[in-house]
CSV table of C-alpha atoms in Angstrom, one decimal:
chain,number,residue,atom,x,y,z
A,1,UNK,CA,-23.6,-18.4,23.9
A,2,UNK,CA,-23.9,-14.6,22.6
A,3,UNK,CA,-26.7,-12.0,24.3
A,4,UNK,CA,-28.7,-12.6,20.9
A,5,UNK,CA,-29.0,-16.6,22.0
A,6,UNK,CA,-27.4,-17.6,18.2
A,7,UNK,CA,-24.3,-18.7,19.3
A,8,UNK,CA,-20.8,-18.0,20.0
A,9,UNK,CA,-19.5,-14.6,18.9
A,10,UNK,CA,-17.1,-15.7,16.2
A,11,UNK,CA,-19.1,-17.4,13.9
A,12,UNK,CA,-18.6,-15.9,10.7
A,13,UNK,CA,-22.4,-15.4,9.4
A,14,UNK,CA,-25.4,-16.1,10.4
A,15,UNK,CA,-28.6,-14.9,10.3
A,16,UNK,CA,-32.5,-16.0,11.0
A,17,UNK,CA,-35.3,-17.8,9.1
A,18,UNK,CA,-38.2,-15.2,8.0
A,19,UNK,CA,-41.0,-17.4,8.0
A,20,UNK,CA,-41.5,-21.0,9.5
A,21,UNK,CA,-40.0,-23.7,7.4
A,22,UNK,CA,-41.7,-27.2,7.4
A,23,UNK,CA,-40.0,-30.7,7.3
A,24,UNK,CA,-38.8,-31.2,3.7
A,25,UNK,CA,-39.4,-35.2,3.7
A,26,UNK,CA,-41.8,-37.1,6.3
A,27,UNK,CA,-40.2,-37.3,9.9
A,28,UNK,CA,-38.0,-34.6,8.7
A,29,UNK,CA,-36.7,-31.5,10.9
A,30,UNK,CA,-38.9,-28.5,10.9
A,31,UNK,CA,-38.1,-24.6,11.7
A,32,UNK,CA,-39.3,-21.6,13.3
A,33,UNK,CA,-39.1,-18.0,12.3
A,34,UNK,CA,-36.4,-17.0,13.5
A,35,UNK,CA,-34.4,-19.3,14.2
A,36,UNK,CA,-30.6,-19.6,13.2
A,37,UNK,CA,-29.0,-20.3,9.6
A,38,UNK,CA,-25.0,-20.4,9.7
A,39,UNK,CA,-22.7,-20.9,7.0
A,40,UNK,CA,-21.4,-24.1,7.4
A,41,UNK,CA,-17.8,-25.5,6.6
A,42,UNK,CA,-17.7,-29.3,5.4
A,43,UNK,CA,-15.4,-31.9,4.0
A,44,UNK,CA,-15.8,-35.7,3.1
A,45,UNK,CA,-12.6,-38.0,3.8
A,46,UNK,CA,-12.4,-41.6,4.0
A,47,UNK,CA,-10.8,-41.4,7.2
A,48,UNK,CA,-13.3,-39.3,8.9
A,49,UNK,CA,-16.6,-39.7,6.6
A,50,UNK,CA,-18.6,-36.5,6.6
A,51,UNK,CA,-17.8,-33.7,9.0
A,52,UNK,CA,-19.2,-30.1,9.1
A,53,UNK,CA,-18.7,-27.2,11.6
A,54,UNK,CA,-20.4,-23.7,11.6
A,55,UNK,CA,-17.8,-21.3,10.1
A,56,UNK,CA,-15.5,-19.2,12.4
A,57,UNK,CA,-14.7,-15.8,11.0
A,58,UNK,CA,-10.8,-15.6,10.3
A,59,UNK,CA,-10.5,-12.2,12.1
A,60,UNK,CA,-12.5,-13.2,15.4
A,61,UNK,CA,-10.3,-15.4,16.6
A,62,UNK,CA,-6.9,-13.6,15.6
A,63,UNK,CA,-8.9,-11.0,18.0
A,64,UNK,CA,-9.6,-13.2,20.3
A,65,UNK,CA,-6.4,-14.6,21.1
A,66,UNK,CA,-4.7,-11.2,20.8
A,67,UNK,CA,-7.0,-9.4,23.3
A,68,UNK,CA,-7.1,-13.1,25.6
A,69,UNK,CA,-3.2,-13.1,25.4
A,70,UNK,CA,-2.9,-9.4,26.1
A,71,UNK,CA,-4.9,-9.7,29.2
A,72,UNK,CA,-2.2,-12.3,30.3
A,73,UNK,CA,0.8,-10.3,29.1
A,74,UNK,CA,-0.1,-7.3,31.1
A,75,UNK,CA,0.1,-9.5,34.2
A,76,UNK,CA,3.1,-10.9,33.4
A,77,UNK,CA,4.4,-7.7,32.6
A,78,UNK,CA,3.2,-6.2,36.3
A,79,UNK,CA,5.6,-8.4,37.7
A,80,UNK,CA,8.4,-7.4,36.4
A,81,UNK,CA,9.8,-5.5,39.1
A,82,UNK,CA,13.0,-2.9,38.4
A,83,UNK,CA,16.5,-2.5,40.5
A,84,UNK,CA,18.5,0.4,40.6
A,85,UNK,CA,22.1,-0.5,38.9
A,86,UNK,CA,25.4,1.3,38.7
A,87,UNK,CA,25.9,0.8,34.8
A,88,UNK,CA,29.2,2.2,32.8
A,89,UNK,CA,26.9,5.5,31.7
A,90,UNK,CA,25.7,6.4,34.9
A,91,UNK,CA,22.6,4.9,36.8
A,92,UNK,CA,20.2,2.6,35.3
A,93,UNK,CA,17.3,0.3,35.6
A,94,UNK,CA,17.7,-4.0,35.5
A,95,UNK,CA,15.4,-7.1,36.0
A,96,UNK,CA,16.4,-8.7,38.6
A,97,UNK,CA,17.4,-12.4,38.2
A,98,UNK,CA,14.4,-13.8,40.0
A,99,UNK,CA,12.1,-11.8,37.9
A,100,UNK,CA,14.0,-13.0,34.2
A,101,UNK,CA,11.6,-16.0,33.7
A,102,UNK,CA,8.6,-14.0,33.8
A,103,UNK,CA,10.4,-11.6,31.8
A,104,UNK,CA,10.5,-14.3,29.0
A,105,UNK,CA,7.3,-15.6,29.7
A,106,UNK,CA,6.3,-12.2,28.9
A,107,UNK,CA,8.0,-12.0,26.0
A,108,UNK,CA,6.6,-15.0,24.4
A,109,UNK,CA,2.6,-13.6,25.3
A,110,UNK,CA,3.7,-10.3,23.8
A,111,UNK,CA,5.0,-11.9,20.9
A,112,UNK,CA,1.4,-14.1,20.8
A,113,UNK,CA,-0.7,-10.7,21.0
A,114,UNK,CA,2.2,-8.9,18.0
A,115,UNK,CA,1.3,-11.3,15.5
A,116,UNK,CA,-2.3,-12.4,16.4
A,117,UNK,CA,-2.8,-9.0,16.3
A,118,UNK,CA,-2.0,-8.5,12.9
A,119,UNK,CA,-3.1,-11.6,11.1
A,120,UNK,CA,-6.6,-10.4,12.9
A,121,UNK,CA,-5.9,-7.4,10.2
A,122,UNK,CA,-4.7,-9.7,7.5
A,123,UNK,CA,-7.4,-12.1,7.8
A,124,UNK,CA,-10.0,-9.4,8.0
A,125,UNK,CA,-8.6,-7.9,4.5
A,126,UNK,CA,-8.1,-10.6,2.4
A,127,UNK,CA,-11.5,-11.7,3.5
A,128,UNK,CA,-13.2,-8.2,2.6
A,129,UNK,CA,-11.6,-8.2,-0.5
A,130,UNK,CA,-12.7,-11.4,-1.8
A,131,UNK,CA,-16.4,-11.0,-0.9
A,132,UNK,CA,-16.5,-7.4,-2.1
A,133,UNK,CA,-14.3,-7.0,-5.6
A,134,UNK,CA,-16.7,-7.0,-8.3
A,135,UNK,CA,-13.3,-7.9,-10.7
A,136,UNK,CA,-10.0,-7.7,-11.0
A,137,UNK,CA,-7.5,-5.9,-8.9
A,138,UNK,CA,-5.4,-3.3,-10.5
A,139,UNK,CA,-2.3,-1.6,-8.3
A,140,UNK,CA,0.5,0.6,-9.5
A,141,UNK,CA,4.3,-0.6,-8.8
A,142,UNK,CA,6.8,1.3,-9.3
A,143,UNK,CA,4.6,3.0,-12.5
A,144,UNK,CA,3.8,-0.6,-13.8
A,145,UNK,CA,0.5,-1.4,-13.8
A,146,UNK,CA,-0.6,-5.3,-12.4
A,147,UNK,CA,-3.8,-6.8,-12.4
A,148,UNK,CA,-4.9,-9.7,-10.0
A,149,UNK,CA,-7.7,-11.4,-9.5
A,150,UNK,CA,-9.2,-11.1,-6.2
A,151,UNK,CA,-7.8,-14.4,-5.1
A,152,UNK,CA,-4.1,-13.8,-6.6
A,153,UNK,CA,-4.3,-10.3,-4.5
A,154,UNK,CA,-4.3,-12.4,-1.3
A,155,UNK,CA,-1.2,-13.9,-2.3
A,156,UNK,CA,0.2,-11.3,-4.0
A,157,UNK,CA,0.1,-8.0,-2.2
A,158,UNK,CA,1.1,-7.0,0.8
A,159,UNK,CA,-0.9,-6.2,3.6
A,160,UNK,CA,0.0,-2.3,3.5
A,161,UNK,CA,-1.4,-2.3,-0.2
A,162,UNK,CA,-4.3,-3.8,0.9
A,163,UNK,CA,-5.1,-1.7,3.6
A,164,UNK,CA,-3.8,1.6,1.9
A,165,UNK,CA,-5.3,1.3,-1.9
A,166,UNK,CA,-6.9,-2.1,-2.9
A,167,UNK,CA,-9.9,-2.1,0.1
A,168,UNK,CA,-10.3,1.4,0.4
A,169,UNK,CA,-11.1,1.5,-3.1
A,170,UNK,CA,-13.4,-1.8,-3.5
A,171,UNK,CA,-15.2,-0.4,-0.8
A,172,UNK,CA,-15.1,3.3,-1.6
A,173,UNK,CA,-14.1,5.0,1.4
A,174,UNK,CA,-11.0,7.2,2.3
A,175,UNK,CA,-7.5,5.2,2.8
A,176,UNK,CA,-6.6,5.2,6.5
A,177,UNK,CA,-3.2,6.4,5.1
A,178,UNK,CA,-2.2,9.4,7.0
A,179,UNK,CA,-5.2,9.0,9.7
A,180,UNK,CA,-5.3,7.7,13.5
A,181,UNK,CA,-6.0,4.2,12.7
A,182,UNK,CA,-2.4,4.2,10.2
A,183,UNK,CA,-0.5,5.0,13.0
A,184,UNK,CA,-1.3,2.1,14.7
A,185,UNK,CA,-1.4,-0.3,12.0
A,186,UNK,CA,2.4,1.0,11.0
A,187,UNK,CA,4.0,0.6,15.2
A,188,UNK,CA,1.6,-3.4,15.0
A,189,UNK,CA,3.6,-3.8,11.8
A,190,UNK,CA,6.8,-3.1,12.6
A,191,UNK,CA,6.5,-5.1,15.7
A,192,UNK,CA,5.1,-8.4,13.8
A,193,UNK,CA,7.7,-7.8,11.0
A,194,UNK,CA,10.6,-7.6,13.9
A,195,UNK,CA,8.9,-10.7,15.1
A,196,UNK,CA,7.9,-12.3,12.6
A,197,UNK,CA,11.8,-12.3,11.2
A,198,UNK,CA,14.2,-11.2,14.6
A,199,UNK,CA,17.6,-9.4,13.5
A,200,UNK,CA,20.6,-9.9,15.7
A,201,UNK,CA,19.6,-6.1,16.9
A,202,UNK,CA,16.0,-7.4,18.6
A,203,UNK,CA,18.1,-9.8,20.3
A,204,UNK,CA,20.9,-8.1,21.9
A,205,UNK,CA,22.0,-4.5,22.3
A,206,UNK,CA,23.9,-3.1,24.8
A,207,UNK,CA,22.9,0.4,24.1
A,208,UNK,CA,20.1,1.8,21.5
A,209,UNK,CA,16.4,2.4,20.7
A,210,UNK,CA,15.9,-0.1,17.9
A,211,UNK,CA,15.0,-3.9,19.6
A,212,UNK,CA,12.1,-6.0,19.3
A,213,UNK,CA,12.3,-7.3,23.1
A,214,UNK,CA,13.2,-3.3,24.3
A,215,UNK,CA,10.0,-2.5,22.5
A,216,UNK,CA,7.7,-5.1,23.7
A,217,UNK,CA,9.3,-4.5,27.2
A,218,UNK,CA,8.0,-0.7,27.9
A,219,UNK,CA,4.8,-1.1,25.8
A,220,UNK,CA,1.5,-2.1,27.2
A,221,UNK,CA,0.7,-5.2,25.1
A,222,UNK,CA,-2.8,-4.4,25.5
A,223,UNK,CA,-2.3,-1.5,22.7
A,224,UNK,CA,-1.4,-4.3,19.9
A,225,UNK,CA,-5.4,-5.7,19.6
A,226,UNK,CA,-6.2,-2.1,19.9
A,227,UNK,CA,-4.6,-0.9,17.1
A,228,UNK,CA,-5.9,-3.6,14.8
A,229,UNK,CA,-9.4,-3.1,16.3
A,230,UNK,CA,-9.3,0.9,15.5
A,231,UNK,CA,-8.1,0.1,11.8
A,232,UNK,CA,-10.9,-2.9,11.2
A,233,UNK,CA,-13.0,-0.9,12.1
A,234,UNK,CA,-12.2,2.3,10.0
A,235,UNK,CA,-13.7,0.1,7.0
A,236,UNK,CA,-17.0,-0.4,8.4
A,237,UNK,CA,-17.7,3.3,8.1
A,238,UNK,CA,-20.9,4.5,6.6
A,239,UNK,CA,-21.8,0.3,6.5
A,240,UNK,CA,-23.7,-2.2,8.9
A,241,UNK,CA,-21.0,-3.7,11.1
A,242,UNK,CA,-21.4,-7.6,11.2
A,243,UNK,CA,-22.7,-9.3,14.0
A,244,UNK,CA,-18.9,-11.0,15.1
A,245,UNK,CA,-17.6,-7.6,15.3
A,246,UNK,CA,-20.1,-5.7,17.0
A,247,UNK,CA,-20.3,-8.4,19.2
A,248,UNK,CA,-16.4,-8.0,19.9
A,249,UNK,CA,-16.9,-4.3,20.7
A,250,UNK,CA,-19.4,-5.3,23.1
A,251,UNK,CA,-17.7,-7.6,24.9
A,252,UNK,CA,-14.3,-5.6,25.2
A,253,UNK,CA,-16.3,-2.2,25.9
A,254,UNK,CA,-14.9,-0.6,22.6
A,255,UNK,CA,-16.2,2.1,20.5
């Protein structure tokens, strides 16, 4: 249960009753001012009947496993103690055998955070972009001109159109593009994208830059949420933030 007594944090919406609202048939429920009103998910199956759940927001709980599995990743990553080596090029750093399965344990968290991190970001656009186009999406390719609608965008275009062009101008603010927040989003991307489809170069190297696991290795996975916190929240700029994300601010002491 949230400070505000409504409920958990990642419900998607949710807001309170003005007035008092009386039964609406004899031995009916009743309300009070103020009390909660969610949007509600619900299906009908013959195998289950009628079931309905208060909505999660997509974003909140990519967020919330990216910042839970971060949290674990760090620790994993503490662990991971270094030996000094004699290597072919000179002197060099190894993890020592008994160390190797928290090494891979680590790996698979950091992979977690990577691409919860960014489907908190995909989730978040293809969400705003639904609820906020008044019509259909137009976007240059290559100097042709295609039009969506809002619901062929999601499938459509990628997530660096969206967060570059389409959103910034449903909602008409400036594009992150070339800001704090697109620096982030562009090192979260190329991690997911290297994890999301691994080359023979994230997996093995014996000399280089360029590696998925070399990458995860001398990063703080705690950056990952971060950087898809700072560009979510580049869009709520000059507008109300909703009550899930202020909420996750709170709770993770964010800005």
């Amino acid at each position: 249960m949230s400070s505000d007594g409504l409920g958990d944090w990642r419900i998607a919406v949710v807001t309170t009753l003005a007035e008092d609202i009386p039964p609406a048939y004899f031995g009916g429920p009743s309300h009070k001012k103020g009390a909660g009103v969610y949007l509600t998910t619900a299906t009908e199956s013959e195998a289950h009947g009628k079931l309905s759940f208060i909505t999660p927001h997509p974003s909140a709980l990519s967020f919330n496993i990216a910042f839970e599995n971060s949290r674990e990743a760090k620790k994993l990553q503490s662990r991971l103690a270094r030996i000094e080596v004699v290597a072919p090029g000179g002197p060099a750093q190894a993890i020592q055998m008994q160390n190797i399965p928290f090494l891979y344990d680590y790996f698979e968290q950091a992979m977690v955070v990577v691409t919860f991190s960014f489907q908190a970001i995909e989730a978040f656009v293809n969400n705003e972009i639904v609820h906020n186009a008044k019509g259909d999406i137009r976007i240059k390719r290559k100097g042709k001109l295609h039009v969506y609608t809002p619901i062929d965008a999601e499938r459509a275009l990628s997530t660096e159109e969206k967060v570059a062009i389409v959103l910034p101008d449903i909602l008409k603010i400036p594009t992150p593009r070339g800001k704090t927040p697109w620096e982030g989003f562009k090192k979260l991307k190329k991690a997911r994208d290297a994890t999301m489809h691994l080359k023979n170069k994230d997996v093995h190297q014996l000399s280089g830059s360029e590696s998925l696991f070399i990458d995860l290795l001398v990063d703080d996975p705690e950056q990952y949420p971060l950087y898809a916190f700072e560009l979510v929240n580049w869009f709520y700029k000059g507008r109300e933030k909703p009550r899930w994300f202020q909420l996750l601010a709170d709770q993770r002491n964010l800005v």
